Structure formats: C-alpha cells, structure tokens
Coordinates of C-alpha atoms in Angstrom, one line a residue:
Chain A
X1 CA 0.0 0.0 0.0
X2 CA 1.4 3.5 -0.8
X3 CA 2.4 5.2 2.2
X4 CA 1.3 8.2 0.7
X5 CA -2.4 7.1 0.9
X6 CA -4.4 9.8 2.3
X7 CA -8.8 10.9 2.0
X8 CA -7.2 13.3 -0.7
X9 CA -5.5 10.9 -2.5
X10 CA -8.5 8.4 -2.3
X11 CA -11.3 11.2 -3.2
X12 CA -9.2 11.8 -6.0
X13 CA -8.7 8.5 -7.1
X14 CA -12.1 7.5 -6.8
X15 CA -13.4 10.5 -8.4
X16 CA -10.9 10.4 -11.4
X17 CA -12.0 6.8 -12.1
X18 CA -15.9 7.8 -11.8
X19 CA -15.2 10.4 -14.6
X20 CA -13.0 7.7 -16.3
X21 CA -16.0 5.6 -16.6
X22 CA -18.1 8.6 -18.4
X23 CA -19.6 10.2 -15.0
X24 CA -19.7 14.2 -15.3
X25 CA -17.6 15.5 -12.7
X26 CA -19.7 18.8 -11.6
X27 CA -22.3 15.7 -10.5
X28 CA -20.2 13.4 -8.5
X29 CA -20.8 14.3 -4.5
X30 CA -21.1 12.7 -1.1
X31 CA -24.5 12.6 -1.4
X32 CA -25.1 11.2 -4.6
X33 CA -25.7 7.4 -5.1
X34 CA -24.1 5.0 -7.8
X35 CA -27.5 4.2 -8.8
X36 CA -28.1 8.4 -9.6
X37 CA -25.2 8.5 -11.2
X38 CA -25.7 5.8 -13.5
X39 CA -22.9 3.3 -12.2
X40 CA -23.4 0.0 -12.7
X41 CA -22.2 -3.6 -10.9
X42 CA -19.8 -4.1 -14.3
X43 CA -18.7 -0.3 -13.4
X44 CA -18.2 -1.2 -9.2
X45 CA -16.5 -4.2 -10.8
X46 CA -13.8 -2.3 -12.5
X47 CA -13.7 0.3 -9.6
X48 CA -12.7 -2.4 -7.1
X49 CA -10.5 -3.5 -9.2
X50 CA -8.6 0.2 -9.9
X51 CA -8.2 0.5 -6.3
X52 CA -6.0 -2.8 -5.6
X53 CA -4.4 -2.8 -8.5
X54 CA -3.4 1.7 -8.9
X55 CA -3.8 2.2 -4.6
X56 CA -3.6 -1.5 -3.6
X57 CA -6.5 -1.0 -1.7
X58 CA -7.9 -4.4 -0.4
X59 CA -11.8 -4.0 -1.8
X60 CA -13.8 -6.5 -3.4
X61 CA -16.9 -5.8 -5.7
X62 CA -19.1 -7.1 -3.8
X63 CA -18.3 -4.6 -0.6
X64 CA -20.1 -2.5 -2.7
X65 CA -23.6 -2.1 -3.8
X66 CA -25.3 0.6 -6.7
X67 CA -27.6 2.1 -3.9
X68 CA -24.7 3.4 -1.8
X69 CA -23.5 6.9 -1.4
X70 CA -19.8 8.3 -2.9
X71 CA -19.5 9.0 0.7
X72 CA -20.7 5.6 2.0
X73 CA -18.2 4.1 -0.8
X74 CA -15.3 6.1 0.3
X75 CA -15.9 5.9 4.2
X76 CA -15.6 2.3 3.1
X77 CA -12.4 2.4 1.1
X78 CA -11.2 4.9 4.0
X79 CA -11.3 1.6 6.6
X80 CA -10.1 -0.8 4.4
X81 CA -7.0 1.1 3.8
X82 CA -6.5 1.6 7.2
X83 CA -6.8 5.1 7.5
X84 CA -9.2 5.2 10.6
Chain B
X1 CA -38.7 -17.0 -51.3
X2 CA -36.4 -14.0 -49.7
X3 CA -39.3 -10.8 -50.6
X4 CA -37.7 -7.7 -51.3
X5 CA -37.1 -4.7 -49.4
X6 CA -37.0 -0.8 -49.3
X7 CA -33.3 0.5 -48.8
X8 CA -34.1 4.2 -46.9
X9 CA -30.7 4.5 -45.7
X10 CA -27.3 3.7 -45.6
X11 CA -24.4 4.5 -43.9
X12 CA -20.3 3.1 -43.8
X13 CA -17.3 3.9 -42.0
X14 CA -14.2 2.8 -43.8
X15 CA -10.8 3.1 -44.7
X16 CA -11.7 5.9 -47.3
X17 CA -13.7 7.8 -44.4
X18 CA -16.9 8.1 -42.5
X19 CA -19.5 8.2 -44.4
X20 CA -21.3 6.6 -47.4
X21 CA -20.6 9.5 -49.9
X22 CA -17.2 9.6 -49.2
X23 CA -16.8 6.3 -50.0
X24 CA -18.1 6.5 -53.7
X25 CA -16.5 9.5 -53.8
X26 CA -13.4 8.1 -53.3
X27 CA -13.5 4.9 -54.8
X28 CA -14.6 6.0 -58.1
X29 CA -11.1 8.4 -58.0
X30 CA -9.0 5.2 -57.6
X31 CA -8.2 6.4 -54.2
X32 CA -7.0 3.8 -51.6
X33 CA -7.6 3.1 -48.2
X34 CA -4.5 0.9 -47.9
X35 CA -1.9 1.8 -46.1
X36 CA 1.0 0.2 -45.1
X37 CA -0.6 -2.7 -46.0
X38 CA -3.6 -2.1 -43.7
X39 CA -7.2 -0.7 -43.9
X40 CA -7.7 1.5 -40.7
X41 CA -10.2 4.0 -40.1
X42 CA -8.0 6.5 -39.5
X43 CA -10.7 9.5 -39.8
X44 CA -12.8 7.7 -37.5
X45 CA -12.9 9.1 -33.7
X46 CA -15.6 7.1 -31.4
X47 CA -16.2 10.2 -29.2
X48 CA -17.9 11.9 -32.2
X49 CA -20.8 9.3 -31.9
X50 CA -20.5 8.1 -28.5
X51 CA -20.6 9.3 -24.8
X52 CA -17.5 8.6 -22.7
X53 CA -19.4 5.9 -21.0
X54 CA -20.2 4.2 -23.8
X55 CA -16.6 4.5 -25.3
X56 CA -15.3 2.4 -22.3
X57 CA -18.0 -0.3 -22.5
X58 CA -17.6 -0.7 -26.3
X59 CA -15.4 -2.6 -28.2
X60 CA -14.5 -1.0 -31.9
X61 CA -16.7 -2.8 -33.7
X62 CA -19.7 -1.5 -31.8
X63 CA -18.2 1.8 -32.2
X64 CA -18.1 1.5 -35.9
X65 CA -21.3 0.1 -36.3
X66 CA -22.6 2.9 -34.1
X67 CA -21.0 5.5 -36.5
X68 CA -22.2 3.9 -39.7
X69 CA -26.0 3.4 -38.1
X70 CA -26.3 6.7 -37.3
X71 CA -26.0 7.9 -40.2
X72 CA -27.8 4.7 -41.9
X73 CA -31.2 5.8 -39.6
X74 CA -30.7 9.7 -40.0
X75 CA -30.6 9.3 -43.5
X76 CA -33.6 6.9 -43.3
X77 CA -35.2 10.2 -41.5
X78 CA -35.7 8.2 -38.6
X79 CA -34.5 9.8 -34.8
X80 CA -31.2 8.5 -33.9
X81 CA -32.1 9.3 -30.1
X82 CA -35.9 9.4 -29.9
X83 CA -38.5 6.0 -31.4
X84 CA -38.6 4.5 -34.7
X85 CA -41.4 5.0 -37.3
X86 CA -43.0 1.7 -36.3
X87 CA -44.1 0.0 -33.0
X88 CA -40.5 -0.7 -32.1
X89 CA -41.2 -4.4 -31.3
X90 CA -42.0 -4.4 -35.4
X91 CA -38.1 -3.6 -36.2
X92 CA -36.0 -5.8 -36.1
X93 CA -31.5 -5.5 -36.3
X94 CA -29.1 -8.5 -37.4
X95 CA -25.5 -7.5 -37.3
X96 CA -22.5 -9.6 -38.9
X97 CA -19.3 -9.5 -37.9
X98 CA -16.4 -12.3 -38.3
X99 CA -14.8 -12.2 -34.7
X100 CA -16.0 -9.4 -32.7
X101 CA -14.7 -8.0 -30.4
X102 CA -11.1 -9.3 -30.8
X103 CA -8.8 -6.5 -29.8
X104 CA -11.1 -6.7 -26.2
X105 CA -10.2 -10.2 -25.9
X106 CA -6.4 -9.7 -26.1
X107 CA -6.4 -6.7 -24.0
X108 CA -7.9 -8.9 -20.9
X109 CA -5.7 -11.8 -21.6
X110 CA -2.6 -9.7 -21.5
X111 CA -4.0 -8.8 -17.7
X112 CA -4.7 -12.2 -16.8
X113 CA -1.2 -13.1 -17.9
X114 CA 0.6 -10.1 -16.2
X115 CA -2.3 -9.4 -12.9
X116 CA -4.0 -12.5 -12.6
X117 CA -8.0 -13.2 -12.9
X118 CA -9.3 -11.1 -9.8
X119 CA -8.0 -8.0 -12.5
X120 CA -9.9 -9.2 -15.7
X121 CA -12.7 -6.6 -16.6
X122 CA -15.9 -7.3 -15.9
X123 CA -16.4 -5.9 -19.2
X124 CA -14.8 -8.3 -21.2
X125 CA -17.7 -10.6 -22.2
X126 CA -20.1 -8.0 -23.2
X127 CA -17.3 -6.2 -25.2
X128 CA -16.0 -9.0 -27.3
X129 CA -19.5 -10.8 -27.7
X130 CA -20.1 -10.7 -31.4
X131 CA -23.8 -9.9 -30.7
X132 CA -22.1 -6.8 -28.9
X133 CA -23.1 -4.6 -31.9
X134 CA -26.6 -5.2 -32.0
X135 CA -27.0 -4.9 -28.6
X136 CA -26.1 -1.4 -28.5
X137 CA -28.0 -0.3 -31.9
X138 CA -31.3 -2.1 -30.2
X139 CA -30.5 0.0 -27.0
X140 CA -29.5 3.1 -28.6
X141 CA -32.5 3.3 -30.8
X142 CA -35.5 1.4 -28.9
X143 CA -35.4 -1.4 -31.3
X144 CA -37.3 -4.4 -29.6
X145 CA -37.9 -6.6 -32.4
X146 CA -35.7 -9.5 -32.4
X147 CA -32.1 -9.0 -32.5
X148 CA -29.4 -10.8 -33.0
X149 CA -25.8 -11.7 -34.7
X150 CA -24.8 -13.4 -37.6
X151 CA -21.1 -14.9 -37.7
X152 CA -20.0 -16.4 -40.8
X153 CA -17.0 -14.7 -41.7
X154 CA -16.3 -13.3 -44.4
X155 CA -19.9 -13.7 -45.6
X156 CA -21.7 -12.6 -42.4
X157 CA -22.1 -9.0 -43.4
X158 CA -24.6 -10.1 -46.9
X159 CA -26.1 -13.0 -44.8
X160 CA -27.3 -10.4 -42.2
X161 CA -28.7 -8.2 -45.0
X162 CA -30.2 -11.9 -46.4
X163 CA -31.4 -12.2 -42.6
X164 CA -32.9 -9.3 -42.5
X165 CA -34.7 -9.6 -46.0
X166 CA -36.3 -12.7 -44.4
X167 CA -38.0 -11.3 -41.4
X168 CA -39.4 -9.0 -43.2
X169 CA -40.7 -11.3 -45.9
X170 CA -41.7 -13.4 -42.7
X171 CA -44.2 -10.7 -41.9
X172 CA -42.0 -10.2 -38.4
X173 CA -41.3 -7.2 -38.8
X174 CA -41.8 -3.6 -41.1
X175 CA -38.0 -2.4 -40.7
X176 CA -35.1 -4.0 -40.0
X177 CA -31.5 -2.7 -39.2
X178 CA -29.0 -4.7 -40.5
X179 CA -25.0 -5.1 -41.8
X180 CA -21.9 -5.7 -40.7
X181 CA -19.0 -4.5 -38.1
X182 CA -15.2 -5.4 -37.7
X183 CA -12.6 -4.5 -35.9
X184 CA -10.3 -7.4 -36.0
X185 CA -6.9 -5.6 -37.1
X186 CA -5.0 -7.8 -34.5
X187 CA -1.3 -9.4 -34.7
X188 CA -2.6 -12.8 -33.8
X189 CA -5.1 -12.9 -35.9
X190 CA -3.0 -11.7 -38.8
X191 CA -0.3 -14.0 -37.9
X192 CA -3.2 -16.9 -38.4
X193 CA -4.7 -15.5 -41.6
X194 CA -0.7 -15.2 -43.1
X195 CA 0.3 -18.7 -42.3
X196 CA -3.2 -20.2 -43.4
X197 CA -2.0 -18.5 -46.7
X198 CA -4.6 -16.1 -47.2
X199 CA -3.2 -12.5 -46.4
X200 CA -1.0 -11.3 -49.0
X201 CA 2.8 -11.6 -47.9
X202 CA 3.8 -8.8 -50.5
X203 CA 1.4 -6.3 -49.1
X204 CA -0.6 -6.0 -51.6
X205 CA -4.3 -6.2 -52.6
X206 CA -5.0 -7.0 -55.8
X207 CA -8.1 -8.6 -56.5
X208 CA -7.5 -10.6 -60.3
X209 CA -4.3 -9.4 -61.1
X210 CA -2.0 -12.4 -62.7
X211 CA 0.3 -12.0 -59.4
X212 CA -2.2 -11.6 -56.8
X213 CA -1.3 -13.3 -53.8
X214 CA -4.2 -12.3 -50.9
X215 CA -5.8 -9.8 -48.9
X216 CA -4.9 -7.3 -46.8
X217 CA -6.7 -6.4 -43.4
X218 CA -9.3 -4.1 -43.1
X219 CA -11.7 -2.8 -40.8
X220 CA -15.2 -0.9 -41.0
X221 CA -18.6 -1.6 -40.5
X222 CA -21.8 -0.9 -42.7
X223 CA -25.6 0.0 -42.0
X224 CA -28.8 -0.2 -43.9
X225 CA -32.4 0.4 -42.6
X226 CA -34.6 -1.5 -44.6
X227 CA -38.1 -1.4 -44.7
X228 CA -41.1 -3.2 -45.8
X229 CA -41.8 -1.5 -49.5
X230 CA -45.3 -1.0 -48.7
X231 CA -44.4 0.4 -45.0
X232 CA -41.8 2.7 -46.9
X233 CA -44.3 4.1 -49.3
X234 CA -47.4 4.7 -46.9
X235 CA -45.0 7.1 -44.8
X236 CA -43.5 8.6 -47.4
X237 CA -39.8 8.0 -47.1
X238 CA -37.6 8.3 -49.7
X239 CA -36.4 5.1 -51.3
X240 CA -32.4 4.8 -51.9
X241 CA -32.6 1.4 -53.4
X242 CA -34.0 -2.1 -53.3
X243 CA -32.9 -5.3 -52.5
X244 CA -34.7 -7.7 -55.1
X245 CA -32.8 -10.8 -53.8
X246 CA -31.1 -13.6 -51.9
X247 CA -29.3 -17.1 -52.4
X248 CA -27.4 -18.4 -50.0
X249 CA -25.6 -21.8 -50.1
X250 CA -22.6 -23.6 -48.4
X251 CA -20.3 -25.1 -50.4
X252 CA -19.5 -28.5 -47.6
X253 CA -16.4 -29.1 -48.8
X254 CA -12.9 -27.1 -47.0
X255 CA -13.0 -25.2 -43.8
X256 CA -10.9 -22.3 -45.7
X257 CA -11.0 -23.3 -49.7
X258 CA -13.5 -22.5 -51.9
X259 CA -14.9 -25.6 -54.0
X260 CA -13.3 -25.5 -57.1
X261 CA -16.5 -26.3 -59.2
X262 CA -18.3 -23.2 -57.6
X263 CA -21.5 -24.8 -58.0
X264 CA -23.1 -24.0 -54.6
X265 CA -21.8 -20.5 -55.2
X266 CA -23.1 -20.4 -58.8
X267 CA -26.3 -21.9 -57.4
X268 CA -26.3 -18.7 -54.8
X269 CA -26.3 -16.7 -57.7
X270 CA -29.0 -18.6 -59.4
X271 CA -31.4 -18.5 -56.3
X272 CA -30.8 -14.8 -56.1
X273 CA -31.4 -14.2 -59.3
X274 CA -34.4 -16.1 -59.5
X275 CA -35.8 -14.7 -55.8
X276 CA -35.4 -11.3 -57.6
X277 CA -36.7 -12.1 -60.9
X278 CA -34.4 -10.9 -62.9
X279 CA -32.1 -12.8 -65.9
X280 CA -28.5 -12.9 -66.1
X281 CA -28.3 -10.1 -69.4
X282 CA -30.2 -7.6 -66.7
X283 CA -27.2 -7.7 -64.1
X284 CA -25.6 -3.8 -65.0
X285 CA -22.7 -4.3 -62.6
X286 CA -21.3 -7.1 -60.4
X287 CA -19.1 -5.7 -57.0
X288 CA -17.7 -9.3 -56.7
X289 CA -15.7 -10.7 -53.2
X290 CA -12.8 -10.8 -55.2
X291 CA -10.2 -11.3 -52.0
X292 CA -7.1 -11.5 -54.0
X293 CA -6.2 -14.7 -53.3
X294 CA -5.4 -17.1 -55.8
X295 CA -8.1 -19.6 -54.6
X296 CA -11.3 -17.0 -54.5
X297 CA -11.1 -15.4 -57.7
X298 CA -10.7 -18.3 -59.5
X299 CA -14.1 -19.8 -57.9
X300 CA -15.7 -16.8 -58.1
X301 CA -15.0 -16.2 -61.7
X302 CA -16.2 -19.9 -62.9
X303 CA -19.2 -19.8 -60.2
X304 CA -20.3 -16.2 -61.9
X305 CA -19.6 -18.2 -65.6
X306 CA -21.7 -21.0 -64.3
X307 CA -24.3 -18.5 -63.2
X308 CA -24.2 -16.0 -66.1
X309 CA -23.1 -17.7 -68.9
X310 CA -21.9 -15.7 -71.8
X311 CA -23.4 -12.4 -70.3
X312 CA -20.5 -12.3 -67.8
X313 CA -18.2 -11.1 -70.0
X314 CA -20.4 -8.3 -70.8
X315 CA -20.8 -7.0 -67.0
X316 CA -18.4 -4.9 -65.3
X317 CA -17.1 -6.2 -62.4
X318 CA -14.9 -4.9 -59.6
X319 CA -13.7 -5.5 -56.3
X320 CA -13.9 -3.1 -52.8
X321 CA -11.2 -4.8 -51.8
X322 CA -8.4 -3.5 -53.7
X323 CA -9.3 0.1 -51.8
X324 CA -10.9 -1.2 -48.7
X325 CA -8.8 -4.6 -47.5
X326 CA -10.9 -7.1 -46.5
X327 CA -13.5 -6.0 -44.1
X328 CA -14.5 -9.6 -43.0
X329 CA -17.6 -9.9 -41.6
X330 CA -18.4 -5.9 -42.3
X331 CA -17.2 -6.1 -46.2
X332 CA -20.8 -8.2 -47.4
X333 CA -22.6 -5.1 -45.9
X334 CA -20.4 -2.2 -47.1
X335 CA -19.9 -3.5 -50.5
X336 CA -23.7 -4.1 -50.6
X337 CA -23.6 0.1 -49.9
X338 CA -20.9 0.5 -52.3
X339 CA -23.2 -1.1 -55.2
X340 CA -26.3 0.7 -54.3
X341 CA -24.3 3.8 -54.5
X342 CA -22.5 2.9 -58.0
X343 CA -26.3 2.3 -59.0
X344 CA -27.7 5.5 -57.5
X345 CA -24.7 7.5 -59.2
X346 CA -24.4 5.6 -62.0
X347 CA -20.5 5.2 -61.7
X348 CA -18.6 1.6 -60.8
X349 CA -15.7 1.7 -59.1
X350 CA -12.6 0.7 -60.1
X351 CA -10.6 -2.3 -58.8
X352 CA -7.7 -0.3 -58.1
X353 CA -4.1 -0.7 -59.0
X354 CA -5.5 -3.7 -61.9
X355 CA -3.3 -3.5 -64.6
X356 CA -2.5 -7.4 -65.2
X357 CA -5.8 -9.2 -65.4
X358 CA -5.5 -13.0 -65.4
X359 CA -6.8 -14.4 -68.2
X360 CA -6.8 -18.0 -66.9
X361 CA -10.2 -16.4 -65.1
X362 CA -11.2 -16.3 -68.5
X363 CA -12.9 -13.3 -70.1
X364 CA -14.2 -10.7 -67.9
X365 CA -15.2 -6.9 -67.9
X366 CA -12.8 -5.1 -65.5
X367 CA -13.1 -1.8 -64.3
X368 CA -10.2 -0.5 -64.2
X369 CA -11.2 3.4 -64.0
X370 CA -14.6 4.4 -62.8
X371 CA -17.1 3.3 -65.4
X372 CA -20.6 4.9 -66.7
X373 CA -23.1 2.4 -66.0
X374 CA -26.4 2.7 -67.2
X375 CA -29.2 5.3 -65.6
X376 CA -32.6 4.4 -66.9
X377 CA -34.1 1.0 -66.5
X378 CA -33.4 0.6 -62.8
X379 CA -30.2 -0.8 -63.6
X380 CA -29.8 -4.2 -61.3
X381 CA -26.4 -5.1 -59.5
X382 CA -25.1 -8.3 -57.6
X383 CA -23.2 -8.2 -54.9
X384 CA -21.6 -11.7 -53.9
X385 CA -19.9 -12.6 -50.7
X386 CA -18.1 -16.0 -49.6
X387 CA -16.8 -16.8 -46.5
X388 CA -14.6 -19.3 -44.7
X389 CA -16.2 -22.4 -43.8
X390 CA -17.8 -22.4 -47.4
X391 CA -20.6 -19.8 -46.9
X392 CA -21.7 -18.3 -49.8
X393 CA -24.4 -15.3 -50.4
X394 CA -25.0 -13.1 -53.1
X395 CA -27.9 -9.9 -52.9
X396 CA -29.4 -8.7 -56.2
X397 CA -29.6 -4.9 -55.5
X398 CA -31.5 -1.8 -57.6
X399 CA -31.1 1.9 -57.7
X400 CA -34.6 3.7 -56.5
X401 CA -37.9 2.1 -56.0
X402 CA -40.1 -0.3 -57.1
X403 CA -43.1 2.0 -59.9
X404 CA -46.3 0.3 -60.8
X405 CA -45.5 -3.0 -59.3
X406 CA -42.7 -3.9 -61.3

C-alpha cells in the first residue's frame, strides 16, 4: 500500500476513475448514489479492481452495492485502507 | 422466397472515411484506403458518436457500427435518439461481424497473464460478444424486435442483410436494421490468416491481377435500414434502393477453400437471381468478393460463368477490396452500400491498382477506372460474398424504387 495514501489521494482517485467511466464531474458528490449517477455492478466491478491494483486498496466488488452513497463508498475504502 | 425490401438509408465507415458518400467518392477516384498494408479507419474518432461511457463499455466494432448506423437511420429520416417509425417491437436489427470484439479479448488476456483473474474486466464478455453490436444499436435506438448476430465470416455482413430480407418477408417485422462491423486488425489474428496463406505476404491487394497473392486487413462496419416497400411508401420515405434478392448456399467441402466447381456458389447466384426475378443479361454491374487470393477469384469467376453464362463477360465487375482490405464480416454489408451507391450514381468503381488481369479467369469486364453504368431501366447489380467455412451469399440490388409494381 502506498504510504502516501491519504482521504485526498482516495477522493481523488475514486473521483478520477468515476469520470474515467463517463460520470460528469460537476455531478459526483457525497450525497449522490451510484444508482443516480448511473454506475453499474460491471462499473463497481472495475472500480474495485482500480483501487487494488493503482492504490492497492484491499476491496472487493461485492463490498459495494449501486444504492450506496460516494460518501458511504469512500468511508468504506477509508477503513479498508486503514486510514481510521 | 427471400421478398424484397426498401433501402431508406445507408451509412459506412471505412478506410476511405466516414460516411457513405465519401466512400463512392473516393473509390470511383482510384483512391485507396490501404496503407502500409492495412485498412484503418483513421478518420474515425468514437467520441464523435459516443458518450464517454459508452466508449469504455464498447469494443471498436460496436463503435463502428454505431458510426455507420447513425447515419444509416438519419438518412432513413428516422430519430437516432428518440423512437422508430414503427411499433418498435415491429423492427427488427441483425448484425455480422467475423470475430468481434477481438482486440477486447487480447487486451484482458494480456491482464490475466501479467495481474492475474481477480483484474480481468468485468467488461470483457459484453465487449467481445459478437452480438455486442446489435445490442447497443437495439439499445441506442429502442429497437425491440428480435435482435441478434450473424457470424459467418467473411460472408456474415450479406447474410445479415439476407437475414434481414427474411424477417421482413416473414411478416415479423416492417424495418429491420441490418449489416456488418469489424474490428479485427489484431497481430494474432493476422499472424493466423498469413500462415493459413490467405493475407498477401507482399502487401498487396489486388483482387484478379495475374500475381495476386491475398488480402490485406481491413476494418469498418456498414448500416442499412430496410423497410417493408409497402411500409416505406405509406409514410413517405424516400427510397435509396432495393434489394430484389437472396441465395445463399454452403459449399461442404474445406473449412478455408472455396470448392473448385463453384457450383453451390453459382447456385447462390442462381437462387438470387431467381428470388429477384431478374435474368442474367439484366445484371448492369457485379461488385464481386474478389479477395485477392489465388483460390477465391478463380471460384468466383467460374461460379459467376456457371451463373451468367456468356453475359458475364459483358458485366463490369470490380472488387472493394483492392481500396478497402478485406473487411470480413463488415465487407458483405459495405460493398452491398458500395453497389447501391454505384447504382444511385451511376458510376462503378474501379478495382484499383489492376493493370494485369489474369486471363486464366477467363474473359471478364474489368473496371479498371470508374465506369458509366447505365441510368434508366433501374439498372440491377449483384453483390456476392463467400466466406470461410464455405458460406456463400449473393444480394441482387437496384437503384430507386419499385413503380407500378414492377
């Protein structure tokens, strides 16, 4: 895991790779849910993915669900890379 | 009995451009789309068509056929975002392609091989499924009559045109979308086409030169809407063509060589013919498959002798792939466009860079600069396609509509 890894470098990350996957910036918040914003299991599939192999994050796909929140999906990502 | 149908739109991308026009444009210049040794669509960018998002979840192919539908429905005057001009479960869409979504399929293997399988993209199964590309036209445009692919190589692009031509004759439907989409400029399956003998080792394609010695790659995709000639008339579209006809035929002989009789493939020409009612002295133009290799265009030629007798050496004949490549499971559909826009223009195209027929094809009519072909009479073309595995499938096509019943 980088030892850099911080909640900037992890917001960033995460929202990078949500605009990667076609997601308008100006829309992605805490608040809104995968399912608003139009991501999909393939897209949580590839997401997980990112963050082991680019942050080596230890997520899975199916820690995630469409209904959650960015911020429910990054408190998430947060714990599992230890940073609370 | 195949029926006929309404052609109200068209559209190709290929290695002369995006677009339909350009394509006759360009091929009746003598321009090529080969370049070193390759047909790319170079002018072609996917995010001109297609959202971000559906960039990513796309493989090429689907991009291409995207690209060439669009323009295929908006010259059809139908939305390309809103409904059809039917109950949409009364259109139909069959898209060919030869191996879809190839370059996907590499890209995730080279991750297996250097992440492992927990890193393989969830993607990869809806990107290289060769049904991919009419998935994402019935999504795009509402369509909710049947869908599906057709895969038989090199043929699949006329056979989902000949697909098409059936549903509608079948009463299942009043349009259908149909053609074909590849994307398969890959090193591996290159490599496999080059030592099977089929892709020319000089770089070259030269469709019945003395010294042709195969194809070269391409890639491209082509669109047509076509519609129930009836449906067509009673809302008015305008009609861009007609196809009067379809035989189809497998030869059961060679997984990669033609027959060397060529009767199954003369027969496909016969049926055709036959479904379309029209004789062999009526055929104005033929845009034959003419690969270039040594094999094809010597059982092309004697299946069109067997078919037209001693009217084929009256018909011009040329081949898209001395400009294009070979489009595979996309080169049925766009040289199917090609002909219907020689016919609407009244221009063939060249085969390009002809200058040493073989005469052991015996006596044929080639064009070897764009030719006048005739205007009046609704001048009638074939368009013949063969693929590996011994497919064979020829469309009789015609400029304009049907008048008076014909």
């Amino acid at each position: 895991m980088s030892d850099t890894l911080s909640r900037d470098v992890i917001d960033a990350f995460v929202t990078d790779t949500l605009v990667a996957f076609g997601i308008e910036r100006g829309r992605i918040t805490v608040e809104s849910s995968f399912d608003e914003l139009g991501v999909d299991s393939l897209d949580v599939v590839e997401l997980s993915q990112a963050l082991q192999k680019e942050l080596g994050v230890p997520v899975r796909p199916k820690d995630f669900d469409e209904n959650q929140t960015v911020g429910q999906v990054l408190e998430y990502v947060y714990r599992a890379a230890g940073l609370r | 009995m195949s029926g006929r149908a309404a052609v109200t739109g068209f559209g190709a991308v290929t290695p002369l451009g995006v677009g339909a026009d350009v394509l006759h444009r360009r091929a009746v210049e003598g321009a090529s789309g080969l370049v070193a040794g390759r047909g790319l669509c170079a002018d072609f960018t996917p995010e001109e068509f297609l959202g971000r998002k559906e960039v990513r979840r796309a493989d090429r192919f689907t991009h291409l056929a995207v690209a060439a539908a669009d323009e295929a429905l908006g010259r059809a005057g139908w939305s390309t975002r809103g409904s059809p001009p039917y109950p949409p479960e009364r259109v139909a869409c069959v898209i060919g392609t030869g191996v879809g979504g190839v370059r996907s399929h590499e890209a995730q293997l080279a991750r297996l091989a250097q992440h492992g399988d927990a890193f393989v993209s969830a993607l990869l199964a809806p990107m290289m499924m060769p049904n991919a590309a009419a998935a994402h036209l019935a999504m795009r445009y509402g369509l909710r009559g049947e869908s599906y692919c057709v895969a038989s190589a090199c043929a699949a692009g006329a056979q989902a045109i000949g697909s098409g031509l059936r549903i509608l004759a079948a009463g299942e439907a009043d349009a259908v979308v149909v053609g074909g989409a590849e994307a398969a400029v890959s090193p591996v399956l290159h490599a496999g086409f080059r030592n099977a003998g089929a892709l020319s080792p000089t770089g070259r394609s030269v469709p019945f030169a003395r010294d042709r010695d195969g194809f070269l790659p391409g890639e491209g995709a082509g669109i047509l809407v076509l519609e129930r000639p009836e449906a067509a008339a009673a809302r008015g579209a305008t009609v861009l063509g007609e196809i009067l006809g379809y035989g189809a035929t497998s030869d059961a002989h060679h997984l990669t060589a033609p027959e060397p009789s060529a009767r199954a493939a003369a027969r496909a020409v016969t049926t055709a013919l036959e479904a379309a009612g029209r004789a062999p002295h009526q055929i104005a133009y033929v845009n034959a498959h003419g690969t270039g290799t040594v094999l094809n265009d010597r059982a092309e030629a004697t299946a069109l002798r067997l078919a037209l007798g001693e009217h084929l050496a009256a018909v011009p004949i040329s081949s898209s792939k001395s400009y294009l490549g070979h489009l595979l499971g996309a080169a049925g559909a766009v040289e199917a466009i090609a002909t219907l826009q020689a016919l609407r223009h009244a221009t063939a195209p060249p085969t390009v860079g002809l200058r040493d027929p073989d005469e052991r094809l015996g006596k044929l009519d080639h064009v070897h600069t764009a030719r006048s072909l005739p205007a009046d009479g609704r001048p009638t073309a074939l368009s013949t396609s063969f693929g590996f595995g011994g497919h064979n499938a020829v469309l009789v096509l015609a400029a304009g509509a049907t008048e008076g019943g014909d």
